[in-house]
Coordinates of N, CA and C and ligand atoms in Angstrom, one line a residue:
X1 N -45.0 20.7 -22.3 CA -43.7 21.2 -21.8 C -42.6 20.9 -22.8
X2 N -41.7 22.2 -23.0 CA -41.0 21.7 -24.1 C -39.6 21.2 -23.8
X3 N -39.1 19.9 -24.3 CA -38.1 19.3 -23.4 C -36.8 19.8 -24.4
X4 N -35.5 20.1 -23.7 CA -34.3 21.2 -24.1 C -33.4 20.1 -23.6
X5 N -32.4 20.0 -24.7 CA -31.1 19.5 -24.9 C -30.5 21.3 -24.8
X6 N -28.9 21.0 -23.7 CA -27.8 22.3 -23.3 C -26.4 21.7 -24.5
X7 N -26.0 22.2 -25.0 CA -24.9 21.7 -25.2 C -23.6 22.4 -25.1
X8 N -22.6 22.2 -24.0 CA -21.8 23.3 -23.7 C -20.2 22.8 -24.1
X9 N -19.1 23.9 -23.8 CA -17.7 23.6 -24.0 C -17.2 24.4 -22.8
X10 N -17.9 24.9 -21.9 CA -16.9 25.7 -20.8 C -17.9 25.6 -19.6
X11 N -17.3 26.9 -19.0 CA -18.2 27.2 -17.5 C -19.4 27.2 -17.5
X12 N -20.0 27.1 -18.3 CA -21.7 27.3 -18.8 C -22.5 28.4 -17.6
X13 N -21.9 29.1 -17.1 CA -22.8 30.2 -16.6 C -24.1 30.3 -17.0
X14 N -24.0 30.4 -18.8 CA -25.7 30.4 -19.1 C -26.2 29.3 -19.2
X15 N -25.7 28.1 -19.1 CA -26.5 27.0 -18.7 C -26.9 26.9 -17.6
X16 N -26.1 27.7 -16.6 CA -26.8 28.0 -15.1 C -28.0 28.9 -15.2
X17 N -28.1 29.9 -15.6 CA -28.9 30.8 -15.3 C -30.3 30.4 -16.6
X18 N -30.1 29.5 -17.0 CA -31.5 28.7 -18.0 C -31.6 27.4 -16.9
X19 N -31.1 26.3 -16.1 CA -31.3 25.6 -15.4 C -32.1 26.2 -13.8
X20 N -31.8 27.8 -13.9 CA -32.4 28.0 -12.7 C -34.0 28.4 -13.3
X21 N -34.0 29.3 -14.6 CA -35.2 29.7 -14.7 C -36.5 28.8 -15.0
X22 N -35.2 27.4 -15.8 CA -36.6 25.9 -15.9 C -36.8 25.5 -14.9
X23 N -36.1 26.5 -13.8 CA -36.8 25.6 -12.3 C -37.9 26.1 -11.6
X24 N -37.5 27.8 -11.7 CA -38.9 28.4 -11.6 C -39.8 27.4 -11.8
X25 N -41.0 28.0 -11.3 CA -42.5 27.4 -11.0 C -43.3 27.9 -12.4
X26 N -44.0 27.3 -13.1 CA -45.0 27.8 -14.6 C -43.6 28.2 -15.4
X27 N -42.3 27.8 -15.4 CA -41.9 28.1 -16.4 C -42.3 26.8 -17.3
X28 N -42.1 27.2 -19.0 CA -43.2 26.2 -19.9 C -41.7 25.2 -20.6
X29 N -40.4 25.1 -19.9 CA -39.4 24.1 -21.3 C -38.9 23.9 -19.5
X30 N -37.6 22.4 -20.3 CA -37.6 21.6 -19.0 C -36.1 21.4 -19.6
X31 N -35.0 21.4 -18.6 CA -34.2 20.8 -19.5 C -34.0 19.5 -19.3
X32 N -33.8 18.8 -20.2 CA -33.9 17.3 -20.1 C -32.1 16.2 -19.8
X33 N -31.5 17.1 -20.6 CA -29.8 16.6 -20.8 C -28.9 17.3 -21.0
X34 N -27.7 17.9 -20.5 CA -26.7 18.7 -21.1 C -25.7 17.9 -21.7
X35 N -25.1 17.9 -22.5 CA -24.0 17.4 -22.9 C -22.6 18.2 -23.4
X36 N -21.6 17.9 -23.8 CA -20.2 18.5 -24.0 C -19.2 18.1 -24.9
X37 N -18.6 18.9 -25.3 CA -17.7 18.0 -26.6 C -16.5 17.7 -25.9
X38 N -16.0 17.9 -24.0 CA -14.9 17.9 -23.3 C -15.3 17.8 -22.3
X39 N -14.3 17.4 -21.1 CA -15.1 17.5 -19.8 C -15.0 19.1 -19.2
X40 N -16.1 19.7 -19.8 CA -16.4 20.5 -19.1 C -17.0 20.4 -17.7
X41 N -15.8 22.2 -17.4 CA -16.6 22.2 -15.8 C -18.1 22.5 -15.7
X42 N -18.4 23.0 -16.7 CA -19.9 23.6 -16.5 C -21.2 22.3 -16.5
X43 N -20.4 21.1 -16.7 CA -21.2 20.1 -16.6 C -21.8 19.9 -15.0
X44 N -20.8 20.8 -14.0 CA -21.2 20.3 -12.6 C -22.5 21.1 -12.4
X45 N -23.1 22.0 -13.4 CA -24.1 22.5 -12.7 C -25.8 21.8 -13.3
X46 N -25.2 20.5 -14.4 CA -26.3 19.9 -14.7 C -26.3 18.8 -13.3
X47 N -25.1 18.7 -12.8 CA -25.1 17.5 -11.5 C -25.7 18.6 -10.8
X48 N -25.5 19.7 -10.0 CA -25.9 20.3 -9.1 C -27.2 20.7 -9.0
X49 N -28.4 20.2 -10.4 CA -29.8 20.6 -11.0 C -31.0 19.1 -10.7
X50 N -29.5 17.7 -10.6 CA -30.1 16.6 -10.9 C -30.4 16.5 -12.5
X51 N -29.9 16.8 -12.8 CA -30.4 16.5 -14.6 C -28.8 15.8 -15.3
X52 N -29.2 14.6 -15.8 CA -28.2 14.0 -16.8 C -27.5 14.6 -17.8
X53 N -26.3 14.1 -18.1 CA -24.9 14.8 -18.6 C -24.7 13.8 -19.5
X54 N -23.8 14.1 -20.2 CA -22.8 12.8 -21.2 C -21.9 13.8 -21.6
X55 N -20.6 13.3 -22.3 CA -20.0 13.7 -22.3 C -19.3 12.9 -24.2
X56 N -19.3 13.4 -25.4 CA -18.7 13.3 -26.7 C -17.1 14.0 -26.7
X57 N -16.9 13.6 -26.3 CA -15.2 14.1 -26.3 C -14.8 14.4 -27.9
X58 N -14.7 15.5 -28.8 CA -14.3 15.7 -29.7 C -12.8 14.7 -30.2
X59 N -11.5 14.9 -29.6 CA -10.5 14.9 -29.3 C -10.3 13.2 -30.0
X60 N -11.8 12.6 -29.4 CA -11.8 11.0 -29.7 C -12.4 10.4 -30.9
X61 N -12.2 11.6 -31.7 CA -13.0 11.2 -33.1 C -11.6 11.4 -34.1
X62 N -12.2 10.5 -35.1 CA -11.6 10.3 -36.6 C -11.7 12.4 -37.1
X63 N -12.9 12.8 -36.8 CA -13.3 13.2 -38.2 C -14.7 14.2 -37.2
X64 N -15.1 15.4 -37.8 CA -16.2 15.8 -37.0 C -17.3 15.4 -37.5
X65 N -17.3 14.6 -38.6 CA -18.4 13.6 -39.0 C -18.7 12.9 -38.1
X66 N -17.8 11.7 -37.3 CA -18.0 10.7 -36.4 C -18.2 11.2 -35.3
X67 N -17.4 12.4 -35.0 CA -18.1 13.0 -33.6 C -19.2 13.7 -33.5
X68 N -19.9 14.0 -34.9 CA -21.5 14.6 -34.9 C -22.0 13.2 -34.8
X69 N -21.9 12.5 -35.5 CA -22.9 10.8 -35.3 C -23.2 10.0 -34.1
X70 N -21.7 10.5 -33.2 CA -21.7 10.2 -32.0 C -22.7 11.1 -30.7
X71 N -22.6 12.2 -31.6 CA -23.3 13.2 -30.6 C -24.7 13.0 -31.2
X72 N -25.0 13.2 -32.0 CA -26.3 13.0 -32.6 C -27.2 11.4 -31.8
X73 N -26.4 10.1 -31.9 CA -26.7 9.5 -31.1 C -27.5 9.6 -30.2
X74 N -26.3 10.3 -28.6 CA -26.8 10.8 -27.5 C -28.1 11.8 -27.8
X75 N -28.5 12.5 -28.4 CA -29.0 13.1 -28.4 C -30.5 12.7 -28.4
X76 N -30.1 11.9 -29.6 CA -31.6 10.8 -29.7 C -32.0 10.2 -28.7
X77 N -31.3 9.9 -28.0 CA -32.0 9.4 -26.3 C -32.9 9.7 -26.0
X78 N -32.4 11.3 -25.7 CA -33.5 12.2 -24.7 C -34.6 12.9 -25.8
X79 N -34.3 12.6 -27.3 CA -35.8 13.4 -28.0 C -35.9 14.7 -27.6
X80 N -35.3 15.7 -27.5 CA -35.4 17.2 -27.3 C -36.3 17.5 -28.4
X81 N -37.0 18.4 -27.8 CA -38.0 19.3 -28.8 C -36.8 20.7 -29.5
X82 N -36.2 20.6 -29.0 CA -35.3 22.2 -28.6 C -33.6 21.6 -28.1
X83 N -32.7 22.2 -29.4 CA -31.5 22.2 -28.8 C -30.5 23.3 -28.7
X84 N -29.9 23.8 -27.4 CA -29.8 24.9 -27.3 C -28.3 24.9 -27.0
X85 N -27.1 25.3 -28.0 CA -25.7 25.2 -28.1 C -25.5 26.8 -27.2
X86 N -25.1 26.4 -25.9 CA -24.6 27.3 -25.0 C -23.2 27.4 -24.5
X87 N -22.4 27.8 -25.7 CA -21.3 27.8 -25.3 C -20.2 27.0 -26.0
X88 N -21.3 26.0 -26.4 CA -20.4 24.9 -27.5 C -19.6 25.8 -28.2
X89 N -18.3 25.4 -28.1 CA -17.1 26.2 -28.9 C -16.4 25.2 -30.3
X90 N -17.7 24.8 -30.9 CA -17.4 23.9 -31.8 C -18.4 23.6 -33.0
X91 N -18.2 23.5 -34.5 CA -19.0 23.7 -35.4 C -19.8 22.4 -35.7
X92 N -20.7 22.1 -35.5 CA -22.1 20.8 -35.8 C -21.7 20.7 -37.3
X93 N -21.7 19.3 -37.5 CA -21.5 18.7 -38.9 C -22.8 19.1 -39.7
X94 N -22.8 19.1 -40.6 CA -24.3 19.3 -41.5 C -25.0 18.4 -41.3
X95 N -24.8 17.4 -41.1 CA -25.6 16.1 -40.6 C -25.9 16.2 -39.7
X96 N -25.4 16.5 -37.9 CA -26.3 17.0 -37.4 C -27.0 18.4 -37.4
X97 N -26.8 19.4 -37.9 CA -27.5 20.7 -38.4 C -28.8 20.2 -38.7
X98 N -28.6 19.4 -40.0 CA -29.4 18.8 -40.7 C -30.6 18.3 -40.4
X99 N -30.2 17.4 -39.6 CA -30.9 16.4 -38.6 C -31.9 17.2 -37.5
X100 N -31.6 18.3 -37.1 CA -32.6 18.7 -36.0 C -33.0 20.1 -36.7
X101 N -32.7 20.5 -37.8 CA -32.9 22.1 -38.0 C -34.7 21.9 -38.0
X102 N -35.2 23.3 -37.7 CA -34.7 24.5 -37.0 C -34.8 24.6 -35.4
X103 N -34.6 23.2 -34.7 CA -34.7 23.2 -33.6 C -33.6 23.1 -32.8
X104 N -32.6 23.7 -33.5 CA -31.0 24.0 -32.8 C -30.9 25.8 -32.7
X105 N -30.7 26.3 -31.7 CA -30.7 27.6 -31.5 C -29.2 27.7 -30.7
X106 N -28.4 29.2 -31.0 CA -27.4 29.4 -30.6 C -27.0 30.6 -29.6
X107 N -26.3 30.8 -28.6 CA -26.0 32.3 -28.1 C -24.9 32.8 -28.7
X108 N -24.9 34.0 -29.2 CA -23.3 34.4 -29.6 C -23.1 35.7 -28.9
X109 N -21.9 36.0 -28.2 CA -21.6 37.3 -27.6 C -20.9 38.3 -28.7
X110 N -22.2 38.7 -29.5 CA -21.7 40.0 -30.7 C -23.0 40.0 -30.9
X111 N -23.5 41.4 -31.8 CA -24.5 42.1 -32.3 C -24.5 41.5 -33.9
X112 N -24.9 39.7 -34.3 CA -24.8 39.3 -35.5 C -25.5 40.1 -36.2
X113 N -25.0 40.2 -37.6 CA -23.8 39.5 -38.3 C -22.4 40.2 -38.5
X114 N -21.8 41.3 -37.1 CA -21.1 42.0 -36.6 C -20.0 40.5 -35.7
X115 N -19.0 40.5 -36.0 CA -18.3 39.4 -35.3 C -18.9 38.1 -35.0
X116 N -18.9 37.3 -36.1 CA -19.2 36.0 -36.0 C -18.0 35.0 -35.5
X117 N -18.2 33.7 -35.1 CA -17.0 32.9 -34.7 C -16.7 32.9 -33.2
X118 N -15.9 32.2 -32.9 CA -15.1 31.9 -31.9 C -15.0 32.8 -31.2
X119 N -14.6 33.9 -31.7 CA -13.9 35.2 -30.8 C -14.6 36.6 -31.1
X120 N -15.9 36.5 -30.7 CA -17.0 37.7 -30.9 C -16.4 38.7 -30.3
X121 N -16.0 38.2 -28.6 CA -15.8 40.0 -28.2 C -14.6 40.2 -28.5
X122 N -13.2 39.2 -28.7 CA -12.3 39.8 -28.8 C -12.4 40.2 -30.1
X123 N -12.6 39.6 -31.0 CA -12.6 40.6 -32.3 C -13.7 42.2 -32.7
X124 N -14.3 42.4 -31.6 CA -15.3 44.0 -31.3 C -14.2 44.6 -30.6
X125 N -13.5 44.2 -30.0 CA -12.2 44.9 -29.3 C -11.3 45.2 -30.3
X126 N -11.2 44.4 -30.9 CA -9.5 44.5 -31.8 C -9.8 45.4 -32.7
X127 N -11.1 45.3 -33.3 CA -12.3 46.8 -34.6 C -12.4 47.6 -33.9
X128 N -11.9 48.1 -32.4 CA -12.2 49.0 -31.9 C -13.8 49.7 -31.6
X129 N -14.6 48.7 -32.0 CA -16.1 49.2 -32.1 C -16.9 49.7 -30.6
X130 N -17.1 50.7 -30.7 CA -17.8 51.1 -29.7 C -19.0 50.3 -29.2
X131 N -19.9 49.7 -29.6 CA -21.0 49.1 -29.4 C -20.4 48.0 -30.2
X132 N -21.4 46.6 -29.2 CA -20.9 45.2 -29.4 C -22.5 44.5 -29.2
X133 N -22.5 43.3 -28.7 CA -24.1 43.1 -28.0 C -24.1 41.7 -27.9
X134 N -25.2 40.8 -27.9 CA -25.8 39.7 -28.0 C -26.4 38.9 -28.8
X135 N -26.2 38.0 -29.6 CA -27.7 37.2 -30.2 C -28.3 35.9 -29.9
X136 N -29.0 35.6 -29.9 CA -29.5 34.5 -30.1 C -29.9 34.1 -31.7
X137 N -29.4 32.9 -32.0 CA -30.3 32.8 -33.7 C -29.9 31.3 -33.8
X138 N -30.9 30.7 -34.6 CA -31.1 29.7 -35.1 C -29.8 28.9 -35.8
X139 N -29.5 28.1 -35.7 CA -28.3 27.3 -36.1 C -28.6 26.8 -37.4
X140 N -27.6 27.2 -38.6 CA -27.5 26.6 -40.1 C -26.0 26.5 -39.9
X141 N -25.7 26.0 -41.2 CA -24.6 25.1 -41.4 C -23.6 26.4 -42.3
X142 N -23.8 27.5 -41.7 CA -23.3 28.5 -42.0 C -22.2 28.7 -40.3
X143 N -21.6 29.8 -39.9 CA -20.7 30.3 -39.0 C -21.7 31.4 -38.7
X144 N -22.3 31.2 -37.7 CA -23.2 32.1 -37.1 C -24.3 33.0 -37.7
X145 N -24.6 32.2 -38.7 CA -25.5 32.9 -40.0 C -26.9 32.5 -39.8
X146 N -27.5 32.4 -38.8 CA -28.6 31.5 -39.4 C -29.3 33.1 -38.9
X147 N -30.9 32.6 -38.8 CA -31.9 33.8 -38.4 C -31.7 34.3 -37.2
X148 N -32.1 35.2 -37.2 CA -31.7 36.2 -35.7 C -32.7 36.2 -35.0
X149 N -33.1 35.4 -33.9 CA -34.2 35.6 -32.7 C -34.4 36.6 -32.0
X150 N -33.0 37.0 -31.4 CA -32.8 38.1 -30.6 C -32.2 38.5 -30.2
X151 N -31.5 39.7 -30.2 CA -30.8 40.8 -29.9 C -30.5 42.0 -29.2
X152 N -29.5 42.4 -28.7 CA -29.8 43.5 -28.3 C -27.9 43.7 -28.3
X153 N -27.7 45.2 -28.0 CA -26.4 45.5 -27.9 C -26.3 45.8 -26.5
X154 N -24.5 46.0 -26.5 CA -24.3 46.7 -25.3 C -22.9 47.2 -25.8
X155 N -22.6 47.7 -24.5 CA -21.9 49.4 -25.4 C -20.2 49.1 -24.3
X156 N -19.3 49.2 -25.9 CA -18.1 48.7 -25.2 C -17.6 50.2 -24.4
X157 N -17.1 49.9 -22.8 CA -16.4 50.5 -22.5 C -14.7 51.0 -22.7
X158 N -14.6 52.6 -22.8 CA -12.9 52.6 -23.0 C -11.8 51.5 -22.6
X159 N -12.1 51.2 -20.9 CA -11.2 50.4 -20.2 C -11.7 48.8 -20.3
X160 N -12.7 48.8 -21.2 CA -12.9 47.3 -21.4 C -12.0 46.2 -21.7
X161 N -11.5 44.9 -21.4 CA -10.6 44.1 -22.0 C -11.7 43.2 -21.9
X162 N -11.3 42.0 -22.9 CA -12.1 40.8 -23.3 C -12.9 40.1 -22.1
X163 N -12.3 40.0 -21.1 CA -12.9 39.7 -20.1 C -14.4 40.7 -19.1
X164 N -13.7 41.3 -19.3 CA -14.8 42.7 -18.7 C -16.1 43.1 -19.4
X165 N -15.3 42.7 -21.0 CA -16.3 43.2 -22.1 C -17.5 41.8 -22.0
X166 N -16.9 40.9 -22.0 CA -17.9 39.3 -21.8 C -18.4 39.2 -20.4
X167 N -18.2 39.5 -19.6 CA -18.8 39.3 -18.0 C -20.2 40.3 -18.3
X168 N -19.9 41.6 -19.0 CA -21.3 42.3 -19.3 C -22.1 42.1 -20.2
X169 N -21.5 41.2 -21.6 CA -22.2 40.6 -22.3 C -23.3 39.2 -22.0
X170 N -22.9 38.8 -21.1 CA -23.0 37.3 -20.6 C -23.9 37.7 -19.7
X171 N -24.8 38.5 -18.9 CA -26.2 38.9 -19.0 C -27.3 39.2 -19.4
X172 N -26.5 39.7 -20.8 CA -27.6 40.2 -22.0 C -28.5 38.8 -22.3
X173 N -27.1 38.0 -22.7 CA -27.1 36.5 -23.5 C -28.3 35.8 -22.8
X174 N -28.1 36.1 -21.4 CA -28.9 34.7 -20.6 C -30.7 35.5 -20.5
X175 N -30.3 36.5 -20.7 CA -32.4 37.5 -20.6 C -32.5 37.0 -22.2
X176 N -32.0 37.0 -23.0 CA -32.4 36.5 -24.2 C -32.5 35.4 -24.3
X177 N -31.7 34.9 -23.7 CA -31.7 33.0 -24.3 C -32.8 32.5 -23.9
X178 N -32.8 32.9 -22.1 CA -33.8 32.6 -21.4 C -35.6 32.9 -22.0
X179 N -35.4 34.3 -22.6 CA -36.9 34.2 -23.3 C -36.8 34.0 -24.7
X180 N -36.0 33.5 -25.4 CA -36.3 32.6 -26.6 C -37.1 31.2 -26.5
X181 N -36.4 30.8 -25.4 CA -36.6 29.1 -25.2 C -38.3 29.5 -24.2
X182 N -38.2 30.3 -23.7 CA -40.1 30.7 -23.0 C -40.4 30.7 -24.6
X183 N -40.3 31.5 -25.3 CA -41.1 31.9 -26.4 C -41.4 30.8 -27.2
X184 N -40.1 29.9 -27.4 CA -40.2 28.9 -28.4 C -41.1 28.2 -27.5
X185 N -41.4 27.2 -26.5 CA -42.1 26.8 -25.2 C -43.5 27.1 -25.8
X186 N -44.0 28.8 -25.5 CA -45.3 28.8 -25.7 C -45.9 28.5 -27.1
X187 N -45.1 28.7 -28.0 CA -45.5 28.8 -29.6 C -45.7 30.2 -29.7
X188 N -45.3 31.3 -28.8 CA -45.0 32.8 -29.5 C -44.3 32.8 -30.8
X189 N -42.7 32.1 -30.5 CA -41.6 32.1 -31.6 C -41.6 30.6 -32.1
X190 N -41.5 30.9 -33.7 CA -42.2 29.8 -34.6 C -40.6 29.6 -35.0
X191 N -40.0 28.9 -35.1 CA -38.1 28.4 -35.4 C -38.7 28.5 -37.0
X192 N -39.1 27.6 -37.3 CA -39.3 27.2 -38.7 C -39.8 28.5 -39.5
X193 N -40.5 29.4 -39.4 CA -40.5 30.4 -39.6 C -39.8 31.7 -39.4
X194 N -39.0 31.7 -38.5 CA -37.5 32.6 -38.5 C -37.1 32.6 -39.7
X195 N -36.5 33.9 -39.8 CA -36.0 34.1 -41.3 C -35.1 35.4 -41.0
X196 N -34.1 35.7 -41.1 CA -32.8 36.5 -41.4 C -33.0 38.2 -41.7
X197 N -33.8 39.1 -40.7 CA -34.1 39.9 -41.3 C -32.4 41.2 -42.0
X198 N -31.6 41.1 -42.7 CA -30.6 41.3 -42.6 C -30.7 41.9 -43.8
Ligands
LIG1 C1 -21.1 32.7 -24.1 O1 -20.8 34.0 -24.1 C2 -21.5 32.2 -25.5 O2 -22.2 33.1 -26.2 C3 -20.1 32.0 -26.1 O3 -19.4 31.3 -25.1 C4 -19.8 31.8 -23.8 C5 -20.0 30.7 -22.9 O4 -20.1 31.1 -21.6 N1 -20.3 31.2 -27.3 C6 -19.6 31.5 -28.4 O5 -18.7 32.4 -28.5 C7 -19.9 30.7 -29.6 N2 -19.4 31.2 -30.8 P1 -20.5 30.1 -20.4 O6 -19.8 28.8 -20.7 O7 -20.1 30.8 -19.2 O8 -22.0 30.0 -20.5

């Protein structure tokens, strides 16, 4: 069973919808701990799962060195085979990159390497781009650069605004995320072997 570190910065919706699918029956990853760089609200749905939380408050560090060391820490606790940045709105020091690659995977709401960063759909809006999408990919010490797991698009609407555009992205993200972590689970998808087809 493959044990999954969550690591969020908001409402974690897709932490919800990965916490319900590890609950499914024969699904093969478990999640073990979610954690946050703030108190997030989306921490209430690792209380609502029974599954342990912590909380690294960014805000309370020197340096994003000390607050990777500090998160890295926690982390070590629980020994995750798999750590899965869901929402984290915040860049991992190279130290911890470092430290767990290639078993850090990411969701981004854009069709990478099409709007990387912070603001995937609002900047597919502001490009005016018709088509936008999802990825899932492996975390390097790059801005959303690492290998691409999985993808798929979805197709911006005229009357789309940021919000409307992410509410339809944000169930692409979770059928992907959700069978990454099955995949990685069975040994279908090899992390260490991912590679950037780009
Ligand atoms: C998701 O769309 C995720 O891809 C995005 O934040 C949202 C979190 O939603 N992450 C990034 O933009 C990272 N660059 P949630 O908290 O409701 O799951």
């Amino acid at each position: 069973m493959l044990s999954v570190a969550v690591l969020i910065s908001g409402a974690g919706s897709n932490l919800r919808a990965l916490l319900e699918a590890a609950d499914a029956p024969g699904f093969p990853a478990r999640i073990v701990v979610v954690g946050a760089d703030r108190e997030a609200d989306g921490l209430q749905h690792a209380e609502d799962f029974g599954i342990p939380s912590f909380t690294v408050p960014y805000a309370r560090f020197a340096s994003r060195e000390e607050w990777g060391a500090e998160l890295d820490g926690q982390l070590r606790v629980w020994r995750p085979d798999l750590i899965v940045l869901s929402g984290l709105m915040r860049l991992l020091p190279p130290s911890v990159v470092d430290a767990w690659s290639p078993r850090i995977v990411n969701t981004h709401p854009a069709y990478l390497p099409e709007f990387p960063g912070a603001h995937g759909v609002r900047d597919a809006l502001a490009a005016g781009a018709v088509q936008t999408g999802a990825s899932v990919i492996v975390v390097d010490n790059g801005v959303d650069s690492g290998p691409i797991l999985a993808q798929e698009r979805v197709p911006v609407l005229p009357d789309d605004d940021e919000h409307t555009l992410h509410e339809r992205i944000k169930p692409v993200e979770r059928r992907l995320l959700i069978d990454v972590v099955r995949r990685v689970a069975t040994g279908e998808l090899d992390l260490a072997g991912a590679s950037t087809p780009r």
